PDB file of C-alpha atoms and ligand atoms in Angstrom:
ATOM      1  CA  UNK Y  43      58.739 -51.435 -23.439  1.00  0.00           C
ATOM      2  CA  UNK Y  44      56.022 -54.075 -23.397  1.00  0.00           C
ATOM      3  CA  UNK Y  45      52.560 -52.528 -23.358  1.00  0.00           C
ATOM      4  CA  UNK Y  46      50.649 -52.971 -20.084  1.00  0.00           C
ATOM      5  CA  UNK Y  47      48.084 -55.734 -20.354  1.00  0.00           C
ATOM      6  CA  UNK Y  48      46.169 -55.238 -17.140  1.00  0.00           C
ATOM      7  CA  UNK Y  49      43.960 -57.647 -15.235  1.00  0.00           C
ATOM      8  CA  UNK Y  50      41.690 -55.727 -12.855  1.00  0.00           C
ATOM      9  CA  UNK Y  51      40.564 -57.394  -9.626  1.00  0.00           C
ATOM     10  CA  UNK Y  52      37.638 -55.869  -7.693  1.00  0.00           C
ATOM     11  CA  UNK Y  53      35.081 -56.973  -5.120  1.00  0.00           C
ATOM     12  CA  UNK Y  54      32.837 -53.908  -5.132  1.00  0.00           C
ATOM     13  CA  UNK Y  55      31.312 -51.233  -7.334  1.00  0.00           C
ATOM     14  CA  UNK Y  56      34.552 -50.645  -9.264  1.00  0.00           C
ATOM     15  CA  UNK Y  57      34.658 -46.871  -9.560  1.00  0.00           C
ATOM     16  CA  UNK Y  58      38.462 -47.033  -9.721  1.00  0.00           C
ATOM     17  CA  UNK Y  59      38.188 -49.656 -12.455  1.00  0.00           C
ATOM     18  CA  UNK Y  60      35.844 -47.293 -14.328  1.00  0.00           C
ATOM     19  CA  UNK Y  61      38.194 -44.330 -13.886  1.00  0.00           C
ATOM     20  CA  UNK Y  62      41.184 -46.244 -15.262  1.00  0.00           C
ATOM     21  CA  UNK Y  63      39.162 -47.438 -18.219  1.00  0.00           C
ATOM     22  CA  UNK Y  64      38.013 -43.901 -18.948  1.00  0.00           C
ATOM     23  CA  UNK Y  65      41.589 -42.630 -18.879  1.00  0.00           C
ATOM     24  CA  UNK Y  66      42.680 -45.376 -21.281  1.00  0.00           C
ATOM     25  CA  UNK Y  67      39.872 -44.421 -23.657  1.00  0.00           C
ATOM     26  CA  UNK Y  68      40.828 -40.754 -23.436  1.00  0.00           C
ATOM     27  CA  UNK Y  69      44.371 -41.708 -24.444  1.00  0.00           C
ATOM     28  CA  UNK Y  70      45.829 -40.629 -21.108  1.00  0.00           C
ATOM     29  CA  UNK Y  71      47.168 -44.092 -20.374  1.00  0.00           C
ATOM     30  CA  UNK Y  72      48.676 -46.383 -22.983  1.00  0.00           C
ATOM     31  CA  UNK Y  73      47.486 -49.770 -21.722  1.00  0.00           C
ATOM     32  CA  UNK Y  74      44.693 -52.253 -22.171  1.00  0.00           C
ATOM     33  CA  UNK Y  75      42.506 -54.045 -19.675  1.00  0.00           C
ATOM     34  CA  UNK Y  76      42.464 -57.660 -20.765  1.00  0.00           C
ATOM     35  CA  UNK Y  77      40.491 -59.344 -17.965  1.00  0.00           C
ATOM     36  CA  UNK Y  78      38.376 -58.667 -14.917  1.00  0.00           C
ATOM     37  CA  UNK Y  79      38.325 -60.972 -11.886  1.00  0.00           C
ATOM     38  CA  UNK Y  80      36.121 -60.830  -8.808  1.00  0.00           C
ATOM     39  CA  UNK Y  81      35.631 -62.984  -5.732  1.00  0.00           C
ATOM     40  CA  UNK Y  82      32.107 -61.552  -5.327  1.00  0.00           C
ATOM     41  CA  UNK Y  83      29.428 -62.822  -7.648  1.00  0.00           C
ATOM     42  CA  UNK Y  84      27.323 -59.665  -7.521  1.00  0.00           C
ATOM     43  CA  UNK Y  85      30.098 -57.080  -7.585  1.00  0.00           C
ATOM     44  CA  UNK Y  86      28.912 -53.944  -9.379  1.00  0.00           C
ATOM     45  CA  UNK Y  87      32.210 -53.915 -11.242  1.00  0.00           C
ATOM     46  CA  UNK Y  88      30.930 -56.808 -13.386  1.00  0.00           C
ATOM     47  CA  UNK Y  89      28.621 -54.314 -15.119  1.00  0.00           C
ATOM     48  CA  UNK Y  90      31.599 -52.173 -16.111  1.00  0.00           C
ATOM     49  CA  UNK Y  91      33.426 -55.205 -17.501  1.00  0.00           C
ATOM     50  CA  UNK Y  92      30.373 -56.365 -19.463  1.00  0.00           C
ATOM     51  CA  UNK Y  93      29.598 -52.914 -20.851  1.00  0.00           C
ATOM     52  CA  UNK Y  94      33.154 -52.754 -22.163  1.00  0.00           C
ATOM     53  CA  UNK Y  95      33.449 -56.320 -23.461  1.00  0.00           C
ATOM     54  CA  UNK Y  96      36.171 -57.174 -21.003  1.00  0.00           C
ATOM     55  CA  UNK Y  97      36.291 -60.911 -20.225  1.00  0.00           C
ATOM     56  CA  UNK Y  98      34.987 -61.223 -16.662  1.00  0.00           C
ATOM     57  CA  UNK Y  99      35.492 -64.053 -14.183  1.00  0.00           C
ATOM     58  CA  UNK Y 100      34.009 -64.911 -10.833  1.00  0.00           C
ATOM     59  CA  UNK Y 101      36.545 -66.961  -8.885  1.00  0.00           C
ATOM     60  CA  UNK Y 102      34.931 -68.229  -5.750  1.00  0.00           C
ATOM     61  CA  UNK Y 103      36.490 -69.330  -2.501  1.00  0.00           C
ATOM     62  CA  UNK Y 104      33.689 -71.878  -2.234  1.00  0.00           C
ATOM     63  CA  UNK Y 105      34.872 -73.559  -5.385  1.00  0.00           C
ATOM     64  CA  UNK Y 106      38.554 -73.127  -4.493  1.00  0.00           C
ATOM     65  CA  UNK Y 107      38.780 -73.133  -0.681  1.00  0.00           C
ATOM     66  CA  UNK Y 108      42.518 -73.826  -0.712  1.00  0.00           C
ATOM     67  CA  UNK Y 109      44.648 -70.777  -1.483  1.00  0.00           C
ATOM     68  CA  UNK Y 110      46.888 -72.830  -3.742  1.00  0.00           C
ATOM     69  CA  UNK Y 111      44.008 -73.970  -5.970  1.00  0.00           C
ATOM     70  CA  UNK Y 112      42.558 -70.467  -5.956  1.00  0.00           C
ATOM     71  CA  UNK Y 113      45.910 -69.078  -7.114  1.00  0.00           C
ATOM     72  CA  UNK Y 114      46.202 -71.683  -9.857  1.00  0.00           C
ATOM     73  CA  UNK Y 115      42.817 -70.656 -11.240  1.00  0.00           C
ATOM     74  CA  UNK Y 116      43.828 -66.977 -11.128  1.00  0.00           C
ATOM     75  CA  UNK Y 117      47.139 -67.723 -12.859  1.00  0.00           C
ATOM     76  CA  UNK Y 118      45.315 -69.716 -15.511  1.00  0.00           C
ATOM     77  CA  UNK Y 119      43.032 -66.754 -16.296  1.00  0.00           C
ATOM     78  CA  UNK Y 120      45.965 -64.348 -16.362  1.00  0.00           C
ATOM     79  CA  UNK Y 121      47.808 -66.615 -18.765  1.00  0.00           C
ATOM     80  CA  UNK Y 122      44.784 -67.050 -21.032  1.00  0.00           C
ATOM     81  CA  UNK Y 123      44.705 -63.284 -21.542  1.00  0.00           C
ATOM     82  CA  UNK Y 124      48.432 -62.801 -21.516  1.00  0.00           C
ATOM     83  CA  UNK Y 125      48.136 -60.287 -18.663  1.00  0.00           C
ATOM     84  CA  UNK Y 126      51.433 -58.749 -17.536  1.00  0.00           C
ATOM     85  CA  UNK Y 127      50.107 -56.453 -14.798  1.00  0.00           C
ATOM     86  CA  UNK Y 128      47.506 -56.640 -12.001  1.00  0.00           C
ATOM     87  CA  UNK Y 129      45.469 -53.796 -10.556  1.00  0.00           C
ATOM     88  CA  UNK Y 130      43.630 -54.334  -7.274  1.00  0.00           C
ATOM     89  CA  UNK Y 131      40.751 -51.872  -7.287  1.00  0.00           C
ATOM     90  CA  UNK Y 132      38.877 -52.616  -4.094  1.00  0.00           C
ATOM     91  CA  UNK Y 133      39.678 -56.332  -4.059  1.00  0.00           C
ATOM     92  CA  UNK Y 134      38.969 -57.656  -0.590  1.00  0.00           C
ATOM     93  CA  UNK Y 135      40.891 -60.896  -0.679  1.00  0.00           C
ATOM     94  CA  UNK Y 136      44.554 -61.484  -0.084  1.00  0.00           C
ATOM     95  CA  UNK Y 137      46.568 -62.213  -3.220  1.00  0.00           C
ATOM     96  CA  UNK Y 138      48.265 -65.589  -2.828  1.00  0.00           C
ATOM     97  CA  UNK Y 139      52.027 -65.851  -2.721  1.00  0.00           C
ATOM     98  CA  UNK Y 140      52.216 -67.764  -5.996  1.00  0.00           C
ATOM     99  CA  UNK Y 141      50.566 -64.890  -7.825  1.00  0.00           C
ATOM    100  CA  UNK Y 142      52.644 -62.263  -5.973  1.00  0.00           C
ATOM    101  CA  UNK Y 143      55.858 -64.095  -6.834  1.00  0.00           C
ATOM    102  CA  UNK Y 144      54.955 -64.540 -10.487  1.00  0.00           C
ATOM    103  CA  UNK Y 145      53.985 -60.858 -10.769  1.00  0.00           C
ATOM    104  CA  UNK Y 146      56.781 -59.400  -8.665  1.00  0.00           C
ATOM    105  CA  UNK Y 147      56.540 -55.593  -8.636  1.00  0.00           C
ATOM    106  CA  UNK Y 148      53.729 -55.849 -11.197  1.00  0.00           C
ATOM    107  CA  UNK Y 149      50.737 -55.641  -8.815  1.00  0.00           C
ATOM    108  CA  UNK Y 150      49.326 -52.341  -7.575  1.00  0.00           C
ATOM    109  CA  UNK Y 151      46.762 -51.784  -4.851  1.00  0.00           C
ATOM    110  CA  UNK Y 152      45.049 -48.575  -3.835  1.00  0.00           C
ATOM    111  CA  UNK Y 153      44.306 -47.767  -0.208  1.00  0.00           C
ATOM    112  CA  UNK Y 154      42.146 -44.831   0.928  1.00  0.00           C
ATOM    113  CA  UNK Y 155      44.523 -43.567   3.650  1.00  0.00           C
ATOM    114  CA  UNK Y 156      48.190 -42.775   4.201  1.00  0.00           C
ATOM    115  CA  UNK Y 157      49.857 -46.126   4.909  1.00  0.00           C
ATOM    116  CA  UNK Y 158      51.214 -47.489   7.194  1.00  0.00           C
ATOM    117  CA  UNK Y 159      48.423 -45.831   9.210  1.00  0.00           C
ATOM    118  CA  UNK Y 160      44.896 -47.189   8.988  1.00  0.00           C
ATOM    119  CA  UNK Y 161      45.767 -50.247   6.907  1.00  0.00           C
ATOM    120  CA  UNK Y 162      45.761 -54.016   7.301  1.00  0.00           C
ATOM    121  CA  UNK Y 163      43.093 -56.656   7.622  1.00  0.00           C
ATOM    122  CA  UNK Y 164      39.602 -55.282   8.186  1.00  0.00           C
ATOM    123  CA  UNK Y 165      40.663 -51.767   7.175  1.00  0.00           C
ATOM    124  CA  UNK Y 166      38.581 -51.197   4.078  1.00  0.00           C
ATOM    125  CA  UNK Y 167      35.777 -48.904   2.938  1.00  0.00           C
ATOM    126  CA  UNK Y 168      34.090 -46.840   5.647  1.00  0.00           C
ATOM    127  CA  UNK Y 169      36.143 -48.538   8.423  1.00  0.00           C
ATOM    128  CA  UNK Y 170      39.205 -46.647   7.239  1.00  0.00           C
ATOM    129  CA  UNK Y 171      37.542 -43.215   7.197  1.00  0.00           C
ATOM    130  CA  UNK Y 172      35.842 -43.827  10.550  1.00  0.00           C
ATOM    131  CA  UNK Y 173      39.185 -44.711  12.114  1.00  0.00           C
ATOM    132  CA  UNK Y 174      40.836 -41.606  10.642  1.00  0.00           C
ATOM    133  CA  UNK Y 175      38.069 -39.367  12.041  1.00  0.00           C
ATOM    134  CA  UNK Y 176      37.995 -41.144  15.418  1.00  0.00           C
ATOM    135  CA  UNK Y 177      41.718 -40.583  15.775  1.00  0.00           C
ATOM    136  CA  UNK Y 178      41.208 -36.884  15.069  1.00  0.00           C
ATOM    137  CA  UNK Y 179      43.582 -36.760  12.092  1.00  0.00           C
ATOM    138  CA  UNK Y 180      43.873 -33.459  10.251  1.00  0.00           C
ATOM    139  CA  UNK Y 181      44.972 -35.112   7.017  1.00  0.00           C
ATOM    140  CA  UNK Y 182      44.223 -38.371   5.324  1.00  0.00           C
ATOM    141  CA  UNK Y 183      45.016 -39.388   1.789  1.00  0.00           C
ATOM    142  CA  UNK Y 184      45.613 -42.072  -0.781  1.00  0.00           C
ATOM    143  CA  UNK Y 185      48.352 -44.663  -1.117  1.00  0.00           C
ATOM    144  CA  UNK Y 186      49.036 -46.567  -4.320  1.00  0.00           C
ATOM    145  CA  UNK Y 187      51.472 -49.331  -3.462  1.00  0.00           C
ATOM    146  CA  UNK Y 188      53.111 -52.465  -4.769  1.00  0.00           C
ATOM    147  CA  UNK Y 189      51.608 -55.637  -3.389  1.00  0.00           C
ATOM    148  CA  UNK Y 190      53.590 -58.099  -1.320  1.00  0.00           C
ATOM    149  CA  UNK Y 191      52.494 -61.167   0.600  1.00  0.00           C
ATOM    150  CA  UNK Y 192      50.397 -59.446   3.277  1.00  0.00           C
ATOM    151  CA  UNK Y 193      47.720 -56.742   3.538  1.00  0.00           C
ATOM    152  CA  UNK Y 194      48.696 -53.152   2.720  1.00  0.00           C
ATOM    153  CA  UNK Y 195      52.403 -53.570   3.517  1.00  0.00           C
ATOM    154  CA  UNK Y 196      54.075 -53.251   0.095  1.00  0.00           C
ATOM    155  CA  UNK Y 197      56.134 -50.150  -0.739  1.00  0.00           C
ATOM    156  CA  UNK Y 198      54.266 -46.985  -1.794  1.00  0.00           C
ATOM    157  CA  UNK Y 199      54.483 -45.764  -5.383  1.00  0.00           C
ATOM    158  CA  UNK Y 200      52.396 -42.604  -4.848  1.00  0.00           C
ATOM    159  CA  UNK Y 201      50.987 -41.045  -1.687  1.00  0.00           C
ATOM    160  CA  UNK Y 202      48.817 -37.961  -1.772  1.00  0.00           C
ATOM    161  CA  UNK Y 203      47.350 -35.987   1.109  1.00  0.00           C
ATOM    162  CA  UNK Y 204      43.712 -35.016   1.455  1.00  0.00           C
ATOM    163  CA  UNK Y 205      42.606 -32.540   4.151  1.00  0.00           C
ATOM    164  CA  UNK Y 206      40.187 -33.585   6.881  1.00  0.00           C
ATOM    165  CA  UNK Y 207      37.544 -30.901   7.507  1.00  0.00           C
ATOM    166  CA  UNK Y 208      35.922 -30.060  10.863  1.00  0.00           C
ATOM    167  CA  UNK Y 209      32.513 -31.225   9.744  1.00  0.00           C
ATOM    168  CA  UNK Y 210      33.589 -34.364   7.875  1.00  0.00           C
ATOM    169  CA  UNK Y 211      31.637 -37.577   8.183  1.00  0.00           C
ATOM    170  CA  UNK Y 212      33.082 -40.887   6.937  1.00  0.00           C
ATOM    171  CA  UNK Y 213      31.001 -40.333   3.792  1.00  0.00           C
ATOM    172  CA  UNK Y 214      32.225 -36.814   2.986  1.00  0.00           C
ATOM    173  CA  UNK Y 215      35.840 -37.781   3.678  1.00  0.00           C
ATOM    174  CA  UNK Y 216      35.478 -40.923   1.549  1.00  0.00           C
ATOM    175  CA  UNK Y 217      34.155 -38.854  -1.349  1.00  0.00           C
ATOM    176  CA  UNK Y 218      37.073 -36.383  -1.164  1.00  0.00           C
ATOM    177  CA  UNK Y 219      39.576 -39.262  -0.984  1.00  0.00           C
ATOM    178  CA  UNK Y 220      37.899 -41.179  -3.829  1.00  0.00           C
ATOM    179  CA  UNK Y 221      38.236 -38.230  -6.181  1.00  0.00           C
ATOM    180  CA  UNK Y 222      42.006 -38.341  -5.675  1.00  0.00           C
ATOM    181  CA  UNK Y 223      42.055 -42.148  -5.975  1.00  0.00           C
ATOM    182  CA  UNK Y 224      40.624 -41.821  -9.457  1.00  0.00           C
ATOM    183  CA  UNK Y 225      43.511 -39.558 -10.455  1.00  0.00           C
ATOM    184  CA  UNK Y 226      46.483 -41.243  -8.825  1.00  0.00           C
ATOM    185  CA  UNK Y 227      45.813 -44.830  -9.871  1.00  0.00           C
ATOM    186  CA  UNK Y 228      46.172 -43.826 -13.524  1.00  0.00           C
ATOM    187  CA  UNK Y 229      49.175 -41.676 -12.668  1.00  0.00           C
ATOM    188  CA  UNK Y 230      50.941 -44.656 -11.062  1.00  0.00           C
ATOM    189  CA  UNK Y 231      50.042 -46.928 -13.966  1.00  0.00           C
ATOM    190  CA  UNK Y 232      51.499 -44.375 -16.357  1.00  0.00           C
ATOM    191  CA  UNK Y 233      54.862 -44.632 -14.605  1.00  0.00           C
ATOM    192  CA  UNK Y 234      54.852 -48.373 -15.209  1.00  0.00           C
ATOM    193  CA  UNK Y 235      53.614 -48.020 -18.792  1.00  0.00           C
ATOM    194  CA  UNK Y 236      56.485 -45.626 -19.462  1.00  0.00           C
ATOM    195  CA  UNK Y 237      59.042 -47.939 -17.835  1.00  0.00           C
ATOM    196  CA  UNK Y 238      59.983 -45.302 -15.272  1.00  0.00           C
ATOM    197  CA  UNK Y 239      59.716 -47.364 -12.079  1.00  0.00           C
ATOM    198  CA  UNK Y 240      62.731 -48.717 -10.221  1.00  0.00           C
ATOM    199  CA  UNK Y 241      62.430 -50.617  -6.957  1.00  0.00           C
ATOM    200  CA  UNK Y 242      65.262 -50.643  -4.416  1.00  0.00           C
ATOM    201  CA  UNK Y 243      64.038 -52.554  -1.383  1.00  0.00           C
ATOM    202  CA  UNK Y 244      61.209 -50.390  -0.065  1.00  0.00           C
ATOM    203  CA  UNK Y 245      62.167 -47.359  -2.095  1.00  0.00           C
ATOM    204  CA  UNK Y 246      60.233 -47.001  -5.301  1.00  0.00           C
ATOM    205  CA  UNK Y 247      61.892 -44.439  -7.521  1.00  0.00           C
ATOM    206  CA  UNK Y 248      60.175 -42.784 -10.433  1.00  0.00           C
ATOM    207  CA  UNK Y 249      62.661 -41.845 -13.136  1.00  0.00           C
ATOM    208  CA  UNK Y 250      62.221 -38.513 -14.898  1.00  0.00           C
ATOM    209  CA  UNK Y 251      60.836 -38.616 -18.446  1.00  0.00           C
TER     210      UNK Y 251
HETATM  211  C1  LIG K 464      38.444 -47.603  -2.659  1.00  0.00           C
HETATM  212  O1  LIG K 464      38.255 -46.693  -1.634  1.00  0.00           O
HETATM  213  C2  LIG K 464      39.814 -48.194  -2.605  1.00  0.00           C
HETATM  214  O2  LIG K 464      40.758 -47.347  -2.049  1.00  0.00           O
HETATM  215  C3  LIG K 464      39.635 -49.388  -1.728  1.00  0.00           C
HETATM  216  O3  LIG K 464      38.352 -49.865  -2.008  1.00  0.00           O
HETATM  217  C4  LIG K 464      37.549 -48.829  -2.534  1.00  0.00           C
HETATM  218  C5  LIG K 464      37.037 -49.314  -3.843  1.00  0.00           C
HETATM  219  O4  LIG K 464      36.172 -48.399  -4.422  1.00  0.00           O
HETATM  220  N1  LIG K 464      40.724 -50.310  -1.879  1.00  0.00           N
HETATM  221  P1  LIG K 464      35.640 -48.645  -5.881  1.00  0.00           P
HETATM  222  O5  LIG K 464      34.980 -50.028  -5.899  1.00  0.00           O
HETATM  223  O6  LIG K 464      36.791 -48.562  -6.833  1.00  0.00           O
HETATM  224  O7  LIG K 464      34.648 -47.570  -6.093  1.00  0.00           O
END
């Protein structure tokens, strides 16, 4: 089993990035994070990368307005660091088809709701939790899924429920969901690190240890 050499992509503060890193350091996940990529120059996640000596890259859509050129730059970075796995931890840009194809079933995204509900373009951050509360849902949750060529449509690897409370605001619900996100991302990565994932169409099966 080849060890996971993960490239983390994030556009925001990167608390999921931080949680994965912490779990690697604690020895809970046998993997290394070999590169960090962001499409946002001032993403807070850059601080995490710098503090941990992880090579960090800003890949801008201004510099590479065409998806194909953007993808080529991403692939170049991934190759430089010999990355064999991609983690999208709050990355707010679509992953181009050339990257998806090259990393087939090797890209995970995390979404702060139970897909296929409350997903797709524009459904990120507080928008998701607002929509869940406005609908009146009694449960929400977390989905860790494989990434395909559109937003939030790849097959789930783990889904976990989180209760919605009577007095929830988008902020309190987000905090409860985030706590679970920090657990399940590592859990899903462990399945891959242990070679226990099999994909049959949309069914992702986790083999017993
Ligand atoms: C998380 O809620 C994640 O589900 C979503 O974006 C948010 C990123 O949070 N995809 P953080 O930057 O990891 O704190």
